[in-house]
Coordinates of C-alpha atoms in Angstrom, one line a residue:
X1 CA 128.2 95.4 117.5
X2 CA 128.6 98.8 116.3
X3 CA 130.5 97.7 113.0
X4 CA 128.1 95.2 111.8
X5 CA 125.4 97.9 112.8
X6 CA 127.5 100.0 109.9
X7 CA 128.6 97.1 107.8
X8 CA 124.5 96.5 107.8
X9 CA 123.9 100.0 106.9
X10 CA 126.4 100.4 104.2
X11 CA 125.2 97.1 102.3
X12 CA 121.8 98.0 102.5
X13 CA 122.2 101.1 100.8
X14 CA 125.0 99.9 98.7
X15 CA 122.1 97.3 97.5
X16 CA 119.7 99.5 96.9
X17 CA 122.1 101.7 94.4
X18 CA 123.0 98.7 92.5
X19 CA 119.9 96.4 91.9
X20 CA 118.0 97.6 89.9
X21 CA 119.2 95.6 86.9
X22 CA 119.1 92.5 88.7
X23 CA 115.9 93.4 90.0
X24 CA 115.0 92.5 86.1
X25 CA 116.0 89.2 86.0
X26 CA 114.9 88.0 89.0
X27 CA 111.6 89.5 88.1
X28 CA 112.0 86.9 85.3
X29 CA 113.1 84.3 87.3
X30 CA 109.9 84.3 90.0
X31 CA 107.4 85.0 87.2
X32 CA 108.6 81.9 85.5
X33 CA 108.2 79.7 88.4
X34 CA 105.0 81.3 89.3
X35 CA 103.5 81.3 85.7
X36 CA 104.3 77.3 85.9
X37 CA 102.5 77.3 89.3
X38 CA 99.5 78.6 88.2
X39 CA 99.4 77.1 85.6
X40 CA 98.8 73.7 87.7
X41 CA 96.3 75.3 90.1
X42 CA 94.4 76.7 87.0
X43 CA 94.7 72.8 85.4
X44 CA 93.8 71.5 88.8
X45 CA 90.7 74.0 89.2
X46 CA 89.4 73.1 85.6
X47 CA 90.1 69.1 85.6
X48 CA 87.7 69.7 89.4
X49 CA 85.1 71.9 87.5
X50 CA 84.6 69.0 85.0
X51 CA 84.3 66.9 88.0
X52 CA 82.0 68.6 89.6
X53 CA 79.6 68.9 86.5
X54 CA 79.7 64.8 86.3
X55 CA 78.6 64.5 89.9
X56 CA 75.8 66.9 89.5
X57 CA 74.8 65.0 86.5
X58 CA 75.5 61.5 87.8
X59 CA 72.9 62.4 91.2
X60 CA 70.8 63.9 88.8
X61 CA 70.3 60.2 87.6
X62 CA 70.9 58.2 90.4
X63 CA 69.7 60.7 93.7
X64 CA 70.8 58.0 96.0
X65 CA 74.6 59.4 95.8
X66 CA 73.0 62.2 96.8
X67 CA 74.1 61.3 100.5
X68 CA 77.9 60.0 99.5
X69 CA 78.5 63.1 98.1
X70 CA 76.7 65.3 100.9
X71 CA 79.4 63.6 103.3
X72 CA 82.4 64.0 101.1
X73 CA 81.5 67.6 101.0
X74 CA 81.7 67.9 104.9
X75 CA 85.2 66.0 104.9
X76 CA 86.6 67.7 102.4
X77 CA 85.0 71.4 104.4
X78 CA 86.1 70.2 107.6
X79 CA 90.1 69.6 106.3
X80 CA 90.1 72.6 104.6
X81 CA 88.6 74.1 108.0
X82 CA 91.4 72.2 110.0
X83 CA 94.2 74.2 107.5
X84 CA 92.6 77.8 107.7
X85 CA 92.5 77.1 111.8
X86 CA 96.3 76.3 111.8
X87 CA 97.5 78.9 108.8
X88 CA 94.8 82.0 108.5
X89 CA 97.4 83.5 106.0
X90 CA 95.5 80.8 103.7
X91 CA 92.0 82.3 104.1
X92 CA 90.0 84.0 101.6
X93 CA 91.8 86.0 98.8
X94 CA 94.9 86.3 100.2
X95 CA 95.4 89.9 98.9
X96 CA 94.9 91.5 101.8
X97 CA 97.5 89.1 104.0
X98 CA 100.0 90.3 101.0
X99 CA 99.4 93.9 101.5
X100 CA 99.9 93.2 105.2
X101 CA 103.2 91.6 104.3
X102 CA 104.2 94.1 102.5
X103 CA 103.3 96.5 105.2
X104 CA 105.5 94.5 107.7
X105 CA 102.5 93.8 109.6
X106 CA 102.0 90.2 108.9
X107 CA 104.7 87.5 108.8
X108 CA 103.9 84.9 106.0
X109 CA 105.7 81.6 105.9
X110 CA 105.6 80.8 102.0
X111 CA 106.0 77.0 102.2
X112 CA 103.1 76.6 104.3
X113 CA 101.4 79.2 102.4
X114 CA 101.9 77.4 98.8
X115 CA 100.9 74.2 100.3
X116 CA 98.1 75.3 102.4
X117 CA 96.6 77.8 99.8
X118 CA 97.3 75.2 96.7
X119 CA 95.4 72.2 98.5
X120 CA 93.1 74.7 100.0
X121 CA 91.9 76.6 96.9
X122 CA 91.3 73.6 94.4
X123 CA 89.1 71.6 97.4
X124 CA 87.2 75.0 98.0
X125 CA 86.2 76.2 94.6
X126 CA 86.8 72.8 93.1
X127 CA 83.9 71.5 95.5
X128 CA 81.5 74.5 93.8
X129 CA 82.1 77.3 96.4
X130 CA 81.4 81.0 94.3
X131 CA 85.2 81.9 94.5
X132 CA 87.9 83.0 92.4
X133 CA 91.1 82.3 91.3
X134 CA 92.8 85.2 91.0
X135 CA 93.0 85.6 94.8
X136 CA 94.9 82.8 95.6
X137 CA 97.1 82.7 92.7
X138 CA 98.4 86.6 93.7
X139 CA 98.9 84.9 97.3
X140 CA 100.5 81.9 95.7
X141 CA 103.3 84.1 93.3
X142 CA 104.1 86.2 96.5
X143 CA 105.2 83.5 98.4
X144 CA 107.0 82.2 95.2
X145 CA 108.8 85.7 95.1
X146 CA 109.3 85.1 99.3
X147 CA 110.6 82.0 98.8
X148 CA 113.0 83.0 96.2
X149 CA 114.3 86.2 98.6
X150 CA 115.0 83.4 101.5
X151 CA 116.4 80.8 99.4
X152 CA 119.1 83.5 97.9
X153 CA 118.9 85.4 101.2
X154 CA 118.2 88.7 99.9
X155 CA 117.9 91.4 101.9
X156 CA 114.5 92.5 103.3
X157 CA 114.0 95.3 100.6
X158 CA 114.9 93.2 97.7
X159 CA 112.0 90.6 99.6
X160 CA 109.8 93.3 98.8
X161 CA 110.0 93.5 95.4
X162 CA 110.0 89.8 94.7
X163 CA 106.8 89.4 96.7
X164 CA 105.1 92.5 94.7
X165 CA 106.8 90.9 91.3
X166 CA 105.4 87.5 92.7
X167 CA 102.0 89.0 93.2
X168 CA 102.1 90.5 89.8
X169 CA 103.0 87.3 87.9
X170 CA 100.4 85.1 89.6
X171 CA 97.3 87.3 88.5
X172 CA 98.9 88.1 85.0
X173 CA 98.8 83.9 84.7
X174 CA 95.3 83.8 86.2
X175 CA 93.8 86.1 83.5
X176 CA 96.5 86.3 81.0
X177 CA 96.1 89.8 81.5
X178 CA 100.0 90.9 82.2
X179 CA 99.1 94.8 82.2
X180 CA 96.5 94.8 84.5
X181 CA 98.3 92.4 86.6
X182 CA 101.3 95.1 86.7
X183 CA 98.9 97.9 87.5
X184 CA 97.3 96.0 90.7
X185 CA 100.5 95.9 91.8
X186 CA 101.2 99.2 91.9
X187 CA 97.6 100.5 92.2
X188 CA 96.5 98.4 95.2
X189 CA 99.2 96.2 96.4
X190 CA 102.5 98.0 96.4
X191 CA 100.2 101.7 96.2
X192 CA 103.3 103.1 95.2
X193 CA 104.2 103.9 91.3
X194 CA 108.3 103.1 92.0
X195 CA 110.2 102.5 88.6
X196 CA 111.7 99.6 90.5
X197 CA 108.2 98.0 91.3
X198 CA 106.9 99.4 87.6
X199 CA 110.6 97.2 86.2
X200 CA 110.4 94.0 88.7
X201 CA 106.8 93.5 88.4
X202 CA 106.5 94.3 84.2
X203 CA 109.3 91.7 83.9
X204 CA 107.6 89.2 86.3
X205 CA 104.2 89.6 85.0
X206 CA 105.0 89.1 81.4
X207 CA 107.4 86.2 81.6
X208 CA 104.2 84.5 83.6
X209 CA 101.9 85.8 81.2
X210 CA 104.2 83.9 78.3
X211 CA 104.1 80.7 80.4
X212 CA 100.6 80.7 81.1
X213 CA 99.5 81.4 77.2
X214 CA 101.8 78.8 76.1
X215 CA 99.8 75.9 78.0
X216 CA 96.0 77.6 76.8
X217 CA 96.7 79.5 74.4
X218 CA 96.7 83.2 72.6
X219 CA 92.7 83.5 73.5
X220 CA 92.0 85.9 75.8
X221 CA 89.9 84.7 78.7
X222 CA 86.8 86.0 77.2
X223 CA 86.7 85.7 73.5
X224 CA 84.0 88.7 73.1
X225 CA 83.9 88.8 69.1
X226 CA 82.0 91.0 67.3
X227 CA 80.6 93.6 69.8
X228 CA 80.1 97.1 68.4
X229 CA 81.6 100.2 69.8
X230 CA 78.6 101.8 71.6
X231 CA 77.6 105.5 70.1
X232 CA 78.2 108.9 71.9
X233 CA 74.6 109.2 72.1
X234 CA 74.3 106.9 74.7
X235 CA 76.8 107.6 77.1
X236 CA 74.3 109.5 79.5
X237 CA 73.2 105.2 80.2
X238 CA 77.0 104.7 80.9
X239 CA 77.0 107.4 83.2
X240 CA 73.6 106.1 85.2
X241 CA 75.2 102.6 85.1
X242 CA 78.2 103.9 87.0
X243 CA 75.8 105.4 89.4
X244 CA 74.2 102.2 89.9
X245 CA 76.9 100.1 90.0
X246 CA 78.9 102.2 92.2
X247 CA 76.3 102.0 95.1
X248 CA 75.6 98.4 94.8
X249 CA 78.9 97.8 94.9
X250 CA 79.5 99.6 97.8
X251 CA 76.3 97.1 99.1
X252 CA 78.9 94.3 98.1
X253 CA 81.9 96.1 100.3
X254 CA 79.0 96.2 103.6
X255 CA 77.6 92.8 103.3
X256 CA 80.5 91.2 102.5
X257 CA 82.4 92.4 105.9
X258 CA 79.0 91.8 107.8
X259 CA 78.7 88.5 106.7
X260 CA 82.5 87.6 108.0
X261 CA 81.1 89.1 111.6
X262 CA 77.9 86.5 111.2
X263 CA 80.0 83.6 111.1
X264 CA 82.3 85.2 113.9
X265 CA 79.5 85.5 116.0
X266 CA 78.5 82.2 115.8
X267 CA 80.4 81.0 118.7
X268 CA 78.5 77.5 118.6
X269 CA 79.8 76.9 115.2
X270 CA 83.8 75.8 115.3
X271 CA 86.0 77.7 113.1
X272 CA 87.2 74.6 111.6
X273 CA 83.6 73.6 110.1
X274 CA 82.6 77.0 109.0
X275 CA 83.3 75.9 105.2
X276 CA 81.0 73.0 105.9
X277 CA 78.1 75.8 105.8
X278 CA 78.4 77.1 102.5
X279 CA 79.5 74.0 100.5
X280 CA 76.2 72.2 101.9
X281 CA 74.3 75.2 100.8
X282 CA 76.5 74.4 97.1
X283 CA 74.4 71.0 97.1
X284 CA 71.1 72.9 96.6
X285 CA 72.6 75.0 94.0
X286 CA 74.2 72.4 92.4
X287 CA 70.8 70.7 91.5
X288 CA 68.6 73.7 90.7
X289 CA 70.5 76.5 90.3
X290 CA 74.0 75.2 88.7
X291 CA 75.3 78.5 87.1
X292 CA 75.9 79.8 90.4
X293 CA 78.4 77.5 91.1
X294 CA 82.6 78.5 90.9
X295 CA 84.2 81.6 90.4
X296 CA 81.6 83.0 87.1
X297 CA 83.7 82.3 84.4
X298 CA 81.1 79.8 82.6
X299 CA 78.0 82.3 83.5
X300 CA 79.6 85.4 81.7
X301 CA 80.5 84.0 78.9
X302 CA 76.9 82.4 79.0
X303 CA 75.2 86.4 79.7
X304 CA 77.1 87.1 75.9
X305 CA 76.5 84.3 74.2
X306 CA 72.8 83.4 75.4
X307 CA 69.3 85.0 75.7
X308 CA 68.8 84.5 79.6
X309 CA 64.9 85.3 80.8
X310 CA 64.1 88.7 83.4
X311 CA 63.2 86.5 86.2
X312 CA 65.9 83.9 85.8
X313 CA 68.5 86.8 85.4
X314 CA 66.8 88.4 89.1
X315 CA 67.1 85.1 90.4
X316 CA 70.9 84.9 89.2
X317 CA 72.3 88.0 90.2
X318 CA 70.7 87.5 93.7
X319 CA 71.7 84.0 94.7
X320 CA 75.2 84.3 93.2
X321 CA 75.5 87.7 95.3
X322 CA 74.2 86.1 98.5
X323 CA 76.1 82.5 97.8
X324 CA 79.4 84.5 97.1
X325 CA 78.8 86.4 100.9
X326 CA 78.4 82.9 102.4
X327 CA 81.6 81.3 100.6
X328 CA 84.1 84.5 101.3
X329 CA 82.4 84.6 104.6
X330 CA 83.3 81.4 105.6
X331 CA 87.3 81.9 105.2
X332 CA 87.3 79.2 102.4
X333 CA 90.5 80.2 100.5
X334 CA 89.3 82.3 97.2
X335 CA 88.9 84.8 95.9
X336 CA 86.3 87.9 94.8
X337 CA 87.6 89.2 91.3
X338 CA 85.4 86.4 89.5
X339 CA 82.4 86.7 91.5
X340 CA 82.4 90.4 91.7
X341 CA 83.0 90.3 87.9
X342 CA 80.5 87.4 87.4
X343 CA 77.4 89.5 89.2
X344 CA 78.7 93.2 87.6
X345 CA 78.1 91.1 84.4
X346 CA 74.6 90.1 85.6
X347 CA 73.5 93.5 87.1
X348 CA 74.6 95.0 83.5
X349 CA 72.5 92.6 81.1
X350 CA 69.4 93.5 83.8
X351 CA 70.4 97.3 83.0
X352 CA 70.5 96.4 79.7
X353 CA 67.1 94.5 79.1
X354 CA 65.8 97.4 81.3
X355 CA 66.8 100.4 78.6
X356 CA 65.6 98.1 75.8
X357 CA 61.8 97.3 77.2
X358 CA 61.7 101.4 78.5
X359 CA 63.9 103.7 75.9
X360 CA 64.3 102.2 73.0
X361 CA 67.6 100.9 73.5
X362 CA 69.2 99.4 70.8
X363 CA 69.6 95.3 71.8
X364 CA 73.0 94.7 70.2
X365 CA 74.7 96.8 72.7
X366 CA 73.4 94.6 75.9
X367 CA 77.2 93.0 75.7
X368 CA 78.8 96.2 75.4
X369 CA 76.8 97.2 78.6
X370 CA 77.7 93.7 80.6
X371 CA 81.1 94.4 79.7
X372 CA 80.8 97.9 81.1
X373 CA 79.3 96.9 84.4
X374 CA 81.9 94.3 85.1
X375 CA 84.6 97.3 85.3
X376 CA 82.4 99.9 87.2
X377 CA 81.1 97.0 89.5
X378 CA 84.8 96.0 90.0
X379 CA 86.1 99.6 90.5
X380 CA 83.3 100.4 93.1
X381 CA 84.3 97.1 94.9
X382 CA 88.5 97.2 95.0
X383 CA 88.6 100.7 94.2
X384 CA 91.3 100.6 91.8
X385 CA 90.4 102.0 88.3
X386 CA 92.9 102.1 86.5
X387 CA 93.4 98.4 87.0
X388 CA 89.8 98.1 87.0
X389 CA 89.8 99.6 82.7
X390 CA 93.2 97.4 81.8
X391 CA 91.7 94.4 83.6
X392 CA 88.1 94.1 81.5
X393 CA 90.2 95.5 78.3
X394 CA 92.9 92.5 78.6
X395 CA 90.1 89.7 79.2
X396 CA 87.8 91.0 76.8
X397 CA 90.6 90.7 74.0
X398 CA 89.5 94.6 72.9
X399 CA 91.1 97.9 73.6
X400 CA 88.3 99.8 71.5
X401 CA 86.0 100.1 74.6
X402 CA 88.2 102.0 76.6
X403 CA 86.6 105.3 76.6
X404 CA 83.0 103.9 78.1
X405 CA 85.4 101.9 80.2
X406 CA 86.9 105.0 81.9
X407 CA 83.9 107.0 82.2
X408 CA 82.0 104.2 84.0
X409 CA 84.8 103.1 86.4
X410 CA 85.3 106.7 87.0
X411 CA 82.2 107.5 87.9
X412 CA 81.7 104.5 89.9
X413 CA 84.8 105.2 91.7
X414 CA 83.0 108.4 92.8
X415 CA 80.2 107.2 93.7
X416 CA 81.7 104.9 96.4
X417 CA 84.0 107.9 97.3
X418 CA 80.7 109.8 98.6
X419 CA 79.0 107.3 100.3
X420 CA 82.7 106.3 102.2
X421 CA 83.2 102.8 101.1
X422 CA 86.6 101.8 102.0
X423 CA 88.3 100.0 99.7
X424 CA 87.6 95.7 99.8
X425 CA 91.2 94.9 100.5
X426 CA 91.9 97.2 103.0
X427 CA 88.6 96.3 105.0
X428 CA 89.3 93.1 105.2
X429 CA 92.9 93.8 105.9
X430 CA 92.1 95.9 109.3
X431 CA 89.7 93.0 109.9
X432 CA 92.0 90.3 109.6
X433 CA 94.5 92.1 111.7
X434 CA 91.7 92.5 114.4
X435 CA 91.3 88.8 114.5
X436 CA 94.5 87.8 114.8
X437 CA 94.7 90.2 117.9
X438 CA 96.9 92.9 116.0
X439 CA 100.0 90.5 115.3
X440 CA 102.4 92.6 113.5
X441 CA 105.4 91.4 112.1
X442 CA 108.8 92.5 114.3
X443 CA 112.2 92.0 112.4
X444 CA 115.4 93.0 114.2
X445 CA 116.6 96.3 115.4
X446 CA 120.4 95.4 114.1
X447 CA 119.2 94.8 110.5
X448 CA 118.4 97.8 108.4
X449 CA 115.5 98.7 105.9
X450 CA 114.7 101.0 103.0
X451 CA 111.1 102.5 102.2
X452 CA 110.4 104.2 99.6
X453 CA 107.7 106.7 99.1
X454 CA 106.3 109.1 96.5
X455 CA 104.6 113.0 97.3
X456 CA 101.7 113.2 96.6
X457 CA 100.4 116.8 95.2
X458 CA 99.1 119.0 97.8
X459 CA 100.6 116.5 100.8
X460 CA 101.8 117.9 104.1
X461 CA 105.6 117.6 102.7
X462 CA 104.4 119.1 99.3
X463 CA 106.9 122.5 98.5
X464 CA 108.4 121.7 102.1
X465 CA 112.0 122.1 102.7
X466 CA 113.8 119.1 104.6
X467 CA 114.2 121.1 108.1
X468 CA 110.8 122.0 108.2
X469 CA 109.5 118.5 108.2
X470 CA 108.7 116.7 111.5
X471 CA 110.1 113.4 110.5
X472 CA 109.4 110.4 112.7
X473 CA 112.2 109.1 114.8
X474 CA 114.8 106.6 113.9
X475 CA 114.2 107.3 110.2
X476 CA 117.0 108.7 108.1
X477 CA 116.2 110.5 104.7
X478 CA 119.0 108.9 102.6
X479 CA 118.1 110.1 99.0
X480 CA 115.2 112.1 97.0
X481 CA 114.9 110.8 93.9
X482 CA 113.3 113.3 91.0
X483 CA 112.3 111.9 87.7
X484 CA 116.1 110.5 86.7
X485 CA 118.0 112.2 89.0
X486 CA 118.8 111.1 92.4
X487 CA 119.3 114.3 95.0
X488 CA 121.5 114.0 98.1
X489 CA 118.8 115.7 100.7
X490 CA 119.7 118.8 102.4
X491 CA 118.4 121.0 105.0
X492 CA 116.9 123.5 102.2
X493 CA 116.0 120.9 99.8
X494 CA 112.6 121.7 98.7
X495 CA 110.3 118.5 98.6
X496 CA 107.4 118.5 95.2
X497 CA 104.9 116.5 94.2
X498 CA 106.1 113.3 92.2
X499 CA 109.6 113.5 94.0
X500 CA 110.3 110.0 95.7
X501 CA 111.8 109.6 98.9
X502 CA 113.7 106.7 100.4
X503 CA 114.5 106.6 103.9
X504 CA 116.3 104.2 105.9
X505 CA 115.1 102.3 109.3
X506 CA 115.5 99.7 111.8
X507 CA 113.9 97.0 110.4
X508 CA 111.9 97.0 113.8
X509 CA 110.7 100.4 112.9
X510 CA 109.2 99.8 109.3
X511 CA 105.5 99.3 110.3
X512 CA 105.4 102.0 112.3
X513 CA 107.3 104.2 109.9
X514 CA 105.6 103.5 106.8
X515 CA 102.2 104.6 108.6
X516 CA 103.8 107.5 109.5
X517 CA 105.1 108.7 106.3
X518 CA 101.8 107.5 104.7
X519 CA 99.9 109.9 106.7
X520 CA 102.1 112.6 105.7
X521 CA 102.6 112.0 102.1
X522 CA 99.2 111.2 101.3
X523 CA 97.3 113.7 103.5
X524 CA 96.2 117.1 101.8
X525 CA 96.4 120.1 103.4
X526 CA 93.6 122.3 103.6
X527 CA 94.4 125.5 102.1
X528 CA 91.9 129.0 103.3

């Protein structure tokens, strides 16, 4: 028992020295597959939009159908209410199940999750729900990269580098936006800057990227043209539109996790038929109010291209804020990028109407302003900036707003740093935990796992030496790795900022570890 205990031990680490290579082209390998699956859902989603619009128009003519339709809405809710029930991994975005994954504090079987989020996503926001895509198709190229590691049986660290590659590959093909796709992974999925997840996830995300734009095309997904760069002189508005948009989307972040407790609460209301709720509610949308429908995609690109009215851009901006609570609410699968996206867009043509009537602000930079509040809105809701500026820059198809870009998200960011609004994805991630009564994932005590973590400037192990370190049991320190070179720890090895450190673990041990290390590494010291 002891030998294979060692024989584990030795190949783990003797893995971890060697892969990084063939980290690349595996990358390569689950981005393909994953562009090509997305690819589908996004051919399924669109072929169901075009649907959707005929049978609005068709009981718009005949409203006899009206009643046909009503009860294929509640068939189609209540099996998509039956699949959540028997997989929740499938619910909502499907972000935060990853990150608990990733955490080894969720088990995800990827068959049932491509099936079950596939079938599920397409019914939900193919049926008009105000969900996006993006969600599911992250969840979707993690289980690709899952199902790849257990096909091959790779070893449980490699796994978590094809899921994070996976996860990086189905957003790049959901937005054709490969950059931004391989800075949510290492912003806010893998929150950890590793050269191996930077490597894995770049090749992954691009190879998806080239998939996806070979079946639509070079176009980004929206074709902005001819918007101005906005003048210096009125980046004090920028600067009161983060402000805005940071505390309304902290709003977002409050409702959005009260509204999951509503339906919770609800005990006469079976899980299974609370997606009936908010596609019924679709029907009454879908006759007066149709633009609230789906993910957003239509109604942005609507914002820069029309001349919407004041009141009908009030009435927007609060039903498809309120409709988008009810559908994420619900556990339908989808996800928020869209939405969020969709009402940022409307919140910044409002603020930019509003400077036109009272200051004298110049009209043809309302689309530079919509394009604005869609990243603050965005990095006050996720809490990733960074991802947040590449994101908006990618789908815009223009680089040249980047400046305004930064200064908003940042100051958004800030925003919802004072008033203590967790990020969206880790919310809902301690929720969904809760729910499923703390089910964490246990592996076996005889296999053996690496973690890797990087120190963080002014941490608790920041200028430390080894031995002075309270390091949590059954966790070996097996390497620091500084810039290129790779340092075999010692007693009196000093730890700094930037330095990574991999450590080796039961794989038992991992959750309990990586919260461990995470408190230490990330926790500033507070210095008299």
């Amino acid at each position: 028992m002891e030998s294979k205990n060692k024989n584990n031990t030795y190949n783990t680490l003797f893995r971890w020295h060697s892969f990084r290579l063939k980290l690349v082209f595996e990358g390569i390998c689950v981005g393909i597959i994953t562009g090509l699956l997305i690819v589908l859902y996004r051919y399924a989603l669109e072929k169901a939009g075009i649907l959707l619009s005929e049978v609005y128009k068709t009981i718009f003519i005949n409203p006899i159908l009206l009643l046909p339709w009503v009860g294929a809405l509640v068939i189609m809710g209540y099996i998509v209410g039956l699949m959540v029930k028997h997989e929740p991994m499938i619910s909502g975005s499907g972000i935060p199940q990853v990150e608990g994954v990733l955490l080894r504090k969720l088990d995800m079987k990827w068959w049932r999750v491509l099936l079950g989020k596939f079938i599920g996503g397409v019914l939900s926001i193919g049926s008009g729900l105000s969900l996006g895509r993006e969600g599911p198709s992250v969840q979707l190229g993690a289980a690709v990269g899952q199902g790849f590691s257990k096909v091959f049986k790779r070893v449980k660290v490699e796994e978590k580098y094809l899921i994070t590659s996976g996860a990086s590959a189905g957003l790049a093909a959901a937005f054709n936006a490969p950059l931004a796709a391989v800075m949510f992974s290492l912003e806010e999925v893998h929150k950890n800057f590793s050269p191996l997840v930077l490597l894995s996830a770049l090749a992954a995300a691009l190879s998806a990227d080239f998939v996806a734009r070979g079946f639509f095309g070079l176009k980004p997904v929206f074709n902005f043209e001819n918007i101005s760069v906005l003048p210096l002189k009125f980046y004090f508005y920028i600067v009161l539109l983060g402000v805005i948009v940071g505390v309304l989307g902290v709003v977002f972040n409050n409702l959005l996790l009260k509204t999951q407790n509503l339906y919770v609460s609800q005990k006469w209301l079976p899980k299974e038929m609370r997606i009936i709720i908010p596609l019924l509610i679709s029907v009454v949308f879908g006759i007066l109010l149709p633009q609230v429908l789906g993910g957003g995609h239509e109604l942005i690109t609507s914002l820069v291209t029309g001349n919407f009215p004041l009141m009908i851009l009030v009435v927007l901006v609060l039903v498809k804020f309120l409709f988008t609570m009810a559908c994420y609410g619900s556990g339908a699968p989808g996800g928020i990028f869209l939405p969020l996206l969709a009402i940022g867009a409307l919140i910044g043509n409002l603020y930019g109407i509003a400077l036109v009537h009272f200051v004298h602000f110049d009209s043809m930079y309302i689309n530079n302003i919509i394009i604005l509040a869609m990243a603050g809105y965005f990095t006050a809701v996720v809490r990733s900036p960074i991802t947040g500026i590449i994101l908006i820059a990618e789908m815009s198809g223009s680089f040249k707003h980047l400046l305004s870009l930064a200064i908003v998200s940042i100051v958004a960011y800030m925003i919802a740093d004072i008033l203590s609004s967790k990020p969206i994805y880790e919310s809902l991630l301690e929720k969904f935990l809760h729910n499923q009564g703390e089910k964490m994932s246990f592996g076996n005590n005889k296999h053996k796992a690496i973690l890797e973590f990087a120190v963080c400037m002014g941490s608790q192990l920041d200028g430390k030496q080894i031995r002075e370190v309270k390091w949590p049991s059954q966790c070996l320190l097996v390497s620091v790795k500084r810039g290129e070179d790779e340092i075999i720890p010692k007693g009196d090895t000093v730890i700094y900022p930037g330095d990574y450190l991999v450590v080796l673990t039961n794989e038992d041990r991992v959750c309990k570890i990586n919260d461990a290390l995470i408190l230490m590494i990330e926790s500033c010291e507070i210095l008299n």
